[in-house]
Coordinates of C-alpha atoms and ligand atoms in Angstrom, one line a residue:
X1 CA 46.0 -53.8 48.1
X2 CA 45.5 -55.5 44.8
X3 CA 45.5 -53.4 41.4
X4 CA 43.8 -56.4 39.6
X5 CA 40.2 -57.2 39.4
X6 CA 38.5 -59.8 40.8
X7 CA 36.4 -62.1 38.8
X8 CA 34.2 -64.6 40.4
X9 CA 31.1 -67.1 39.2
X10 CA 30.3 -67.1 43.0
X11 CA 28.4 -65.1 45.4
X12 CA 30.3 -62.9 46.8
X13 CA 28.0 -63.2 49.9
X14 CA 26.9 -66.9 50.4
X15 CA 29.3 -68.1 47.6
X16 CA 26.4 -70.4 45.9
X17 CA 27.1 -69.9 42.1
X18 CA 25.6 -66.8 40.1
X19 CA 23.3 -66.4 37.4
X20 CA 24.0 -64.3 34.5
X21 CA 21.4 -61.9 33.2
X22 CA 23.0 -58.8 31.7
X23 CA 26.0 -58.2 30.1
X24 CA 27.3 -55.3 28.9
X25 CA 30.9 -55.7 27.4
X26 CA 33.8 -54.7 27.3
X27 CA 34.3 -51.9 29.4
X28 CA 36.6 -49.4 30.9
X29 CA 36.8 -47.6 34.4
X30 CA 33.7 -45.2 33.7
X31 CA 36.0 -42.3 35.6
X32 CA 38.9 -42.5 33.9
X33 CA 38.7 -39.7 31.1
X34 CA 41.3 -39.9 28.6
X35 CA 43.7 -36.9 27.9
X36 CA 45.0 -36.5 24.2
X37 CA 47.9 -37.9 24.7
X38 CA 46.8 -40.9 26.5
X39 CA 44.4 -41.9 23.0
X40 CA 46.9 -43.5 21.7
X41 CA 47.9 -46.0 24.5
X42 CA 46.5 -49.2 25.9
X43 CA 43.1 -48.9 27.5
X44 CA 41.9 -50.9 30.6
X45 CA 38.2 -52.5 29.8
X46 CA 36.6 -55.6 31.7
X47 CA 33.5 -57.7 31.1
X48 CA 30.7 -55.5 32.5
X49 CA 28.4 -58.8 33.8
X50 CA 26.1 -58.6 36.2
X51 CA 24.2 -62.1 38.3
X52 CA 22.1 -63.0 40.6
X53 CA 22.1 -65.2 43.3
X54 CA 19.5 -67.7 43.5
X55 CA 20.3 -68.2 47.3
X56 CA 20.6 -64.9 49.2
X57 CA 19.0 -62.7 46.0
X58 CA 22.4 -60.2 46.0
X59 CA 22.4 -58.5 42.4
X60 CA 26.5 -58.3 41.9
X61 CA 29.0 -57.7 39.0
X62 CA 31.0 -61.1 38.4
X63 CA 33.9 -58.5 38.1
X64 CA 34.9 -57.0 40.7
X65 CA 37.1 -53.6 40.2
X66 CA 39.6 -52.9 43.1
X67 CA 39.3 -49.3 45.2
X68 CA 43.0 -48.9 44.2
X69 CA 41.8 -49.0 40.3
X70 CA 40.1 -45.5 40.6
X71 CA 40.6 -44.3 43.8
X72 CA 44.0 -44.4 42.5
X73 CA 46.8 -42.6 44.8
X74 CA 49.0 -40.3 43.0
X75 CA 53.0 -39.5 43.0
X76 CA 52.5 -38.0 46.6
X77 CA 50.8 -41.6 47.8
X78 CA 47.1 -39.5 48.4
X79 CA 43.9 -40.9 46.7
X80 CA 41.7 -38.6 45.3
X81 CA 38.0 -39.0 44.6
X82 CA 35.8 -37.4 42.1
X83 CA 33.2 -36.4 43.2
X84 CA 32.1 -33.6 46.4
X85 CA 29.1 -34.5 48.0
X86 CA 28.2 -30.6 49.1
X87 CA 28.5 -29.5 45.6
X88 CA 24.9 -29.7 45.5
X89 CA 21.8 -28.0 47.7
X90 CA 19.9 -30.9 47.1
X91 CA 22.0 -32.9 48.6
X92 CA 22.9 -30.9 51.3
X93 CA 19.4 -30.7 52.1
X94 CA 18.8 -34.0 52.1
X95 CA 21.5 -35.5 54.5
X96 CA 20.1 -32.2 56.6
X97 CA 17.4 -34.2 57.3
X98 CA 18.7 -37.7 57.9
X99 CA 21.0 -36.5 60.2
X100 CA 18.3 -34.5 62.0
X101 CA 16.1 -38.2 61.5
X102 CA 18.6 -40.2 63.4
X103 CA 19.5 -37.5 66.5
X104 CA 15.6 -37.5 67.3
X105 CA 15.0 -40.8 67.1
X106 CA 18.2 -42.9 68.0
X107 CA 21.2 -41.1 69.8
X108 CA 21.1 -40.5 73.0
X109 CA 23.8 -37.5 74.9
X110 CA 27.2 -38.5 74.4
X111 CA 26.1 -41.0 71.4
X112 CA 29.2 -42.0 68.9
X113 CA 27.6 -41.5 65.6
X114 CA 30.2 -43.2 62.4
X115 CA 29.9 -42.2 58.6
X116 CA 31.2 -44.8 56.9
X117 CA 32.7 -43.2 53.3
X118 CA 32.2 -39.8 55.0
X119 CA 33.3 -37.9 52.1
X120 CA 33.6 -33.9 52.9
X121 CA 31.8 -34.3 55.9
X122 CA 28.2 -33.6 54.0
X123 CA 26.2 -36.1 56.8
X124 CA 28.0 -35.6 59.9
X125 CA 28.4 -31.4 59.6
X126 CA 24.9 -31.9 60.2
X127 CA 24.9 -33.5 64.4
X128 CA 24.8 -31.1 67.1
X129 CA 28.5 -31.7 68.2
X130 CA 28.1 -30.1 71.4
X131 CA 25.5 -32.9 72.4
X132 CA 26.8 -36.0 70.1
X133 CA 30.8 -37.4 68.9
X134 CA 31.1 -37.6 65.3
X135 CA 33.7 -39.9 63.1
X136 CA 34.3 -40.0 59.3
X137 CA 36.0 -43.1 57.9
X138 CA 36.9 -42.2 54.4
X139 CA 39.6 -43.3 51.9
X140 CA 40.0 -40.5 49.5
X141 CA 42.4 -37.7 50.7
X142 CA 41.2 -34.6 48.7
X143 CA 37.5 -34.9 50.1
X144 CA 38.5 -36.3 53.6
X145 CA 40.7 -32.9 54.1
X146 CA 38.3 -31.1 53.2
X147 CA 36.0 -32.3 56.2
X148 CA 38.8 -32.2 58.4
X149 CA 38.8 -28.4 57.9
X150 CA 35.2 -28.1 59.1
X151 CA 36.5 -30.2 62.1
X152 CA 35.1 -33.2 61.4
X153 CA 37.5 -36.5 63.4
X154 CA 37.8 -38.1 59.9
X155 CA 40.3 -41.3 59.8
X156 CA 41.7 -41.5 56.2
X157 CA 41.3 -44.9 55.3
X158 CA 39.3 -47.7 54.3
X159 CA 36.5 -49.4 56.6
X160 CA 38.1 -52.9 57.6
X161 CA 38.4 -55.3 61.3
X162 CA 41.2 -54.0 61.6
X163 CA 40.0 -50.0 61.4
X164 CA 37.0 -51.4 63.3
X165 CA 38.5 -52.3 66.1
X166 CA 40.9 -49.6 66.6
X167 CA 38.1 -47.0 66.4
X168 CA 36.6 -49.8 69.6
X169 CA 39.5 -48.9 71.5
X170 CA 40.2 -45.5 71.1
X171 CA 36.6 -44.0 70.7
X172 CA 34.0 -46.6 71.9
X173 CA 31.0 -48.0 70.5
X174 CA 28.9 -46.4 68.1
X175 CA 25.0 -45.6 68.8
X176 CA 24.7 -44.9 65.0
X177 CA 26.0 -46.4 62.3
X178 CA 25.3 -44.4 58.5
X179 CA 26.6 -44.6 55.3
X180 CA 25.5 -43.6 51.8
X181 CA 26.3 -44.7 48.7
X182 CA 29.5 -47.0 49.5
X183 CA 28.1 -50.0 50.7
X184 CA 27.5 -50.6 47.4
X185 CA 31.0 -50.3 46.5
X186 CA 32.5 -52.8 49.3
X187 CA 33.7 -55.7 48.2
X188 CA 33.4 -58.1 51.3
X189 CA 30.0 -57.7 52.7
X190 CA 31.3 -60.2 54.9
X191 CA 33.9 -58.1 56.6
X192 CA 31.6 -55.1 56.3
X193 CA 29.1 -57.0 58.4
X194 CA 31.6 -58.1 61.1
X195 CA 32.7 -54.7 61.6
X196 CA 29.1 -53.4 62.3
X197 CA 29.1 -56.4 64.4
X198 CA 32.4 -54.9 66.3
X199 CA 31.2 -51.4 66.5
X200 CA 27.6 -51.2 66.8
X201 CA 26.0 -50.2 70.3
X202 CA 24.0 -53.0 71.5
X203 CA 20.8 -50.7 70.6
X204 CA 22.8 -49.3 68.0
X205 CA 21.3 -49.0 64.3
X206 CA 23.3 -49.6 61.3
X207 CA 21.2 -47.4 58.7
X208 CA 22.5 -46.7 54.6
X209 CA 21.1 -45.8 51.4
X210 CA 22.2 -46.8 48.0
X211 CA 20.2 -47.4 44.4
X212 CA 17.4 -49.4 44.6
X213 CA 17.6 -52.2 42.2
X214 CA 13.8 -51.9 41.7
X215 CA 14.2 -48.6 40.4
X216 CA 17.0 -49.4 38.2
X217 CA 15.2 -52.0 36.3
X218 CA 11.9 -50.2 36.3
X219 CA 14.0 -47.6 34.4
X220 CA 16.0 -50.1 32.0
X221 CA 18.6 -47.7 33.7
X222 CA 21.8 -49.9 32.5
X223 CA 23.9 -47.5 33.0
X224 CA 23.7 -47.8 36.7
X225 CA 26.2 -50.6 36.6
X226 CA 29.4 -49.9 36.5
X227 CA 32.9 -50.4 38.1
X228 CA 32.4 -48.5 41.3
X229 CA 29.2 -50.5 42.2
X230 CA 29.3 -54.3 42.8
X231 CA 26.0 -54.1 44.2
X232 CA 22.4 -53.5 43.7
X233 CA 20.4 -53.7 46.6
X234 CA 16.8 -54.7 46.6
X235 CA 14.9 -56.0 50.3
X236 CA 15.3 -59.3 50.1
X237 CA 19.2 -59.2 49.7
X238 CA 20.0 -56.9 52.3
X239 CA 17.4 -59.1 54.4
X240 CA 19.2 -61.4 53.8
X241 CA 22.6 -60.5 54.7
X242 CA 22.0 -59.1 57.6
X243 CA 20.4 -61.9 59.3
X244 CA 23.7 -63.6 59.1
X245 CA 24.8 -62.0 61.3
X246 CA 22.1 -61.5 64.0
X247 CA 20.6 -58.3 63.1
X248 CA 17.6 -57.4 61.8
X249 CA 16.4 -55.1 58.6
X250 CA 13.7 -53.1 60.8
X251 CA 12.2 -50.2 58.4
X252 CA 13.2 -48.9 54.7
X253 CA 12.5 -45.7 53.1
X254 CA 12.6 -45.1 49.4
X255 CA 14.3 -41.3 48.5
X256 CA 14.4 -39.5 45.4
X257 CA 18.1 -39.4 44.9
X258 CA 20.7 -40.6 42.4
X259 CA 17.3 -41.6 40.5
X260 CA 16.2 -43.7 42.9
X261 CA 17.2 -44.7 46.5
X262 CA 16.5 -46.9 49.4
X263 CA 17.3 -46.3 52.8
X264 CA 17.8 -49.7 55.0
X265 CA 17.6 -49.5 59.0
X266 CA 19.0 -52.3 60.9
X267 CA 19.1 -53.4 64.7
X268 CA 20.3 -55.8 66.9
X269 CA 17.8 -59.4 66.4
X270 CA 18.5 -58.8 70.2
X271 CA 17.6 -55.4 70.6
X272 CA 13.4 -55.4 71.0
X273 CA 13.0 -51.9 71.8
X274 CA 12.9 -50.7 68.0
X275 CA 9.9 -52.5 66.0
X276 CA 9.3 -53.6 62.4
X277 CA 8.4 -51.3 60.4
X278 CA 5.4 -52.5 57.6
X279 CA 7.3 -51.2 55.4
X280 CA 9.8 -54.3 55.0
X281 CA 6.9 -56.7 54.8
X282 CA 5.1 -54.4 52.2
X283 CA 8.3 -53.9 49.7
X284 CA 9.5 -57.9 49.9
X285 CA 6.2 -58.6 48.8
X286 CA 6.1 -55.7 45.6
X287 CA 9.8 -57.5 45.5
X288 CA 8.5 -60.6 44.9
X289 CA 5.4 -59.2 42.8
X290 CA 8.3 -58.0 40.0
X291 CA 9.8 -61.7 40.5
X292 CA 13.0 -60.4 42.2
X293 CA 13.0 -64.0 44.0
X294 CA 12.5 -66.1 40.8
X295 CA 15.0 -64.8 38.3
X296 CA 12.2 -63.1 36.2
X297 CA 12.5 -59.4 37.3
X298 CA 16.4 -59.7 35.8
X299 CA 15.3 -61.8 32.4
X300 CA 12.8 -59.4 31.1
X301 CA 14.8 -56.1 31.8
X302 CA 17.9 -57.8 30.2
X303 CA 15.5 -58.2 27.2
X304 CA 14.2 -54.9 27.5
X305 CA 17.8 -53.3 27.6
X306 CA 18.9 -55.2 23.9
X307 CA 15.7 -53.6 22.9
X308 CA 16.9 -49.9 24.4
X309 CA 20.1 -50.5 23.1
X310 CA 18.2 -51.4 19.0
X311 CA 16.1 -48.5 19.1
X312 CA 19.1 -46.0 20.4
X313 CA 21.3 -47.2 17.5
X314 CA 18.7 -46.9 14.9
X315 CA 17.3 -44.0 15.9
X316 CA 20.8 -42.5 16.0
X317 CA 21.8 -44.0 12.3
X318 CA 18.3 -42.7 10.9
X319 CA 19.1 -38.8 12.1
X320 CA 22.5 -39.4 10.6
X321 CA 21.5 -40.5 7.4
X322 CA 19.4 -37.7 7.3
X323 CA 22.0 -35.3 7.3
X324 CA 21.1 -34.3 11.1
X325 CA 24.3 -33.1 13.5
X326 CA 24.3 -35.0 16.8
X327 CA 26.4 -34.4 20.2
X328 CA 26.4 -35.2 23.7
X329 CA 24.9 -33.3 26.7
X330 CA 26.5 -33.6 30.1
X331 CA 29.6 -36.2 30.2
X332 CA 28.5 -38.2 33.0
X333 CA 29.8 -40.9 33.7
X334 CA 26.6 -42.9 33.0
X335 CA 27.5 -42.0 29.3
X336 CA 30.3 -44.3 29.1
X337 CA 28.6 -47.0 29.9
X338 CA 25.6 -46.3 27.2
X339 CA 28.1 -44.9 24.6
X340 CA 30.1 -48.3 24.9
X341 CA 27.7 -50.6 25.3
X342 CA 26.1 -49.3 22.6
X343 CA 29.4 -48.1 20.6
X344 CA 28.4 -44.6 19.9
X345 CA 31.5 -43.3 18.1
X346 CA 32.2 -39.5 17.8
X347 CA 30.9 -40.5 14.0
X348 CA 27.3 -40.9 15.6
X349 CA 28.0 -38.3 18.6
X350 CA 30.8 -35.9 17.8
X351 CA 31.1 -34.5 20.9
X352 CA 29.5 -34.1 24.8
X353 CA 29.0 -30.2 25.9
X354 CA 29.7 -30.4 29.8
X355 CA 29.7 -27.2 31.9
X356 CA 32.9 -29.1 34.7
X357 CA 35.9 -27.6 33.8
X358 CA 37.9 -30.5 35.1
X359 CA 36.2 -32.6 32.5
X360 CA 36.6 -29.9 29.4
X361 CA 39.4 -30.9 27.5
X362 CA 38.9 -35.0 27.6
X363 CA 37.9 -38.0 26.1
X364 CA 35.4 -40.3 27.1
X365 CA 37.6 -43.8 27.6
X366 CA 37.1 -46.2 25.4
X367 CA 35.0 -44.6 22.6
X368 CA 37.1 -41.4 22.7
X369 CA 34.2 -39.1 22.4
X370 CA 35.6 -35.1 22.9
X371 CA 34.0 -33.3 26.0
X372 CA 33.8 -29.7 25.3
X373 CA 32.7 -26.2 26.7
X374 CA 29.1 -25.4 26.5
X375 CA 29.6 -22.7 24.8
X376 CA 30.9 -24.6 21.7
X377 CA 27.4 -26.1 21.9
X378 CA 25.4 -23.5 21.9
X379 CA 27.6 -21.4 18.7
X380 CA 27.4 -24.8 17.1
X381 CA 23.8 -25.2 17.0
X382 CA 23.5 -29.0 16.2
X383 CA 20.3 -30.1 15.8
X384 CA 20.0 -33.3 18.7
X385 CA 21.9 -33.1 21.9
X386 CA 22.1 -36.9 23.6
X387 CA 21.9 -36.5 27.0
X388 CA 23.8 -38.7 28.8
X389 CA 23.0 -36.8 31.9
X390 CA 19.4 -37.5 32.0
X391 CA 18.8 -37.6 35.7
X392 CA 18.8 -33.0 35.1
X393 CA 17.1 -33.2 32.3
X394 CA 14.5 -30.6 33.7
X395 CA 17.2 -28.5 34.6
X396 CA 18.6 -28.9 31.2
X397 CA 15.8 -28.1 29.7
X398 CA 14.6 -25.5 31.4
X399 CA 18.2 -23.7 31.0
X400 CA 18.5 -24.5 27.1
X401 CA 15.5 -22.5 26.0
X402 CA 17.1 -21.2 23.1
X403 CA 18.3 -24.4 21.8
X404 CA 15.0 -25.5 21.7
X405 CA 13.6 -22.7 20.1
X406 CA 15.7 -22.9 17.1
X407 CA 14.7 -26.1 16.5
X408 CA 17.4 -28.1 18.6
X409 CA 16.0 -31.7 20.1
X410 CA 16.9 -33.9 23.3
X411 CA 17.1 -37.4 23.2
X412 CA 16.4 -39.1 26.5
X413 CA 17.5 -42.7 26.3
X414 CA 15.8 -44.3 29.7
X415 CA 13.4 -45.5 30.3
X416 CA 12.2 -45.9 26.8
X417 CA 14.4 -43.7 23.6
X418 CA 12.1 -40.3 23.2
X419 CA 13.0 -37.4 21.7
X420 CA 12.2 -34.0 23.6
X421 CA 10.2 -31.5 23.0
Ligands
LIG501 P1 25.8 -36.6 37.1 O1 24.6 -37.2 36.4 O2 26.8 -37.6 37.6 O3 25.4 -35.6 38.2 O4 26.7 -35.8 36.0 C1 26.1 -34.8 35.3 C2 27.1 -34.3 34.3 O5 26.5 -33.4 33.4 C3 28.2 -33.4 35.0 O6 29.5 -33.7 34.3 C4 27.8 -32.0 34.7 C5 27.0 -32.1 33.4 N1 26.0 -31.1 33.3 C6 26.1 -30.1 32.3 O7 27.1 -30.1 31.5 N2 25.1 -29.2 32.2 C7 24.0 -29.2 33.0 O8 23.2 -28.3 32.8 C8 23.9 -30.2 34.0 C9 22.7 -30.2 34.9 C10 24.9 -31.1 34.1
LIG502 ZN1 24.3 -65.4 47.6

């Protein structure tokens, strides 16, 4: 697999040429915090640029990033991910439910149901396994094992024709097809498609949820692009690229996670025992409202996001000039896109508090910020906290009382630059 990215004026989907209409820098693998000792040495960026495509509407990066460039193995040849999905209630909660949405409604006794990007088994832990067959596909050792251990049939690897059709031989057909947030992050939609073509029941549904573009520009959420996503979904596209292939998007449902989701359901054209939902009909047309078809949803958030990007800056440069202290709250990964794009410096932000311990210790890539413990935070009483981590920023606020009551600030850069309370 190659270690090189990708770069490409061409639809990855329909290969009709893109149109530029944000772009973001220079920028480097938004996982990839720096130890000390790596400060010194040569840093990876790429041109963060994001299209359009006039043809089949898909919102991609014209740079694509490789698997193998973060999900990158180490000296024992395993690939280890970041992030756990059941580190959260929430989320537990949530895939709770979709999996309990999907054995009403769609599986039948003995039904194959396939995560694709299983992760530690957070979906599929959920299906009555005396009643339905489970299988994980997932790539990343460390959070594959650990759904292995709660029994889940997990193949460690990547989702490909060839995977596709040796899960067709040895285990059959699949009634149910889910996945959730990795679409997003394939590559070859192409391939993707023909191995949902390979495995899918013949009233099978293919169903996934990743950001809704929608959402993200609503927001002037920028810092949703970066190197793990090559996509942003909205209707249309999806639409779109499913219909090559003789299926059919037959309902979507928006969900309040990872600021802002939509869930696609897709049949069989063939299959005519599943109807349309209105739903499809109603979102192309608020789709088309926003200009998503005509190129002027992308051109006024691109303006909108110089403007975010003005007023951070300033705003930032004014409390400095006034003597104020400024730092980071919660080194997410999001942050390295704004403090890049926007080239906050530990000279604006001297530091991000963040309560992972695996992150404690490092430097944000590129502009070398310090993440600290929390606890240096709260003995070093600045007066504004930047919070890169905005998505929690009830949470935060609700847990950072005392921060607040001697006077401490939040500054929240999305959707417009505000400073709480
Ligand atoms: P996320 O937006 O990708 O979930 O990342 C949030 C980051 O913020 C994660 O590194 C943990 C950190 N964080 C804190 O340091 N304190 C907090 O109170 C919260 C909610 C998150
Ligand atoms: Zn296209």
């Amino acid at each position: 697999m190659t270690q090189e990215p990708i770069t490409s004026t061409n639809c990855k989907i329909c290969n009709k040429e893109l149109i530029r209409f944000l772009d973001l820098g220079q920028m480097p693998i938004a996982n990839a915090l720096l130890r000390k000792e790596d400060l010194n040495k040569k840093e990876f960026f790429y041109r963060l640029d994001i299209g359009y495509c006039s043809s089949c509407y898909m919102v991609q990066m014209f740079t694509t990033i490789p698997y193998e460039m973060y999900l990158r193995p180490d000296e024992n040849k395993k690939r280890n991910y970041v992030f756990f999905s059941s580190t959260s209630d929430f989320m537990k909660q949530h895939f709770k439910e979709w999996a309990n949405e999907i054995s009403n409604n769609y599986l039948k006794e003995n039904s194959l149901v396939i995560d694709i990007g299983s992760n530690d088994g957070i979906l599929l832990q959920n299906f009555d396994r005396n009643n339905f067959k489970v299988l994980g596909i997932e790539p990343a050792n460390n959070v594959a094992d650990v759904a292995i251990q709660k029994g889940i049939p997990t193949i460690i690897d990547y989702m490909n024709e060839a995977v596709a059709k040796k899960i067709l031989q040895e285990k059959g057909k699949a009634r149910a097809i889910a996945s959730a947030n990795v679409i997003l992050n394939i590559a070859d939609l192409n391939e993707l498609m023909r191995c949902i073509d390979i495995l899918l029941e013949k009233e099978g549904i293919f169903t996934f949820e990743d950001p809704y573009l929608p959402v993200i520009l609503e927001n002037n959420t920028y810092d949703q692009f970066y190197d793990e996503h090559v996509y942003y979904f909205t209707t249309h596209s999806i639409k779109n690229l499913v219909e090559e292939y003789n299926m059919e998007l037959f309902d979507a449902k928006f969900q309040e996670v990872h600021g802002g989701s939509m869930r696609f359901y897709i049949k069989r054209k063939s299959n005519s025992s599943i109807n349309i939902s209105d739903n499809v009909n109603n979102l192309l047309k608020k789709e088309r409202d926003i200009g998503i078809d005509s190129g002027k949803a992308y051109n006024d958030f691109n303006s909108r996001v110089q403007k975010n990007k003005n007023e951070l800056i300033s705003l930032l440069k004014k409390l400095k000039s006034e003597g104020k202290r400024i730092v980071g709250y919660g080194a997410a990964s999001k942050g390295v896109i704004i403090t890049n794009f926007c080239n906050i410096t530990p000279e604006l932000v001297g530091y991000i508090s963040d309560n992972t311990p695996a992150k404690q210790g490092l430097y944000y890539p590129g502009v070398h910020i310090p993440i600290v413990h929390p606890d240096n935070f709260h003995n070093d009483k600045p007066d504004y906290a930047l919070v890169f981590a905005w998505n929690h920023i009830k949470e935060i606020m609700a847990k950072e009382q005392e921060f607040i009551k001697n006077g401490g600030k939040f500054i929240i850069p999305f959707p417009n630059v505000q400073i709480l309370p």
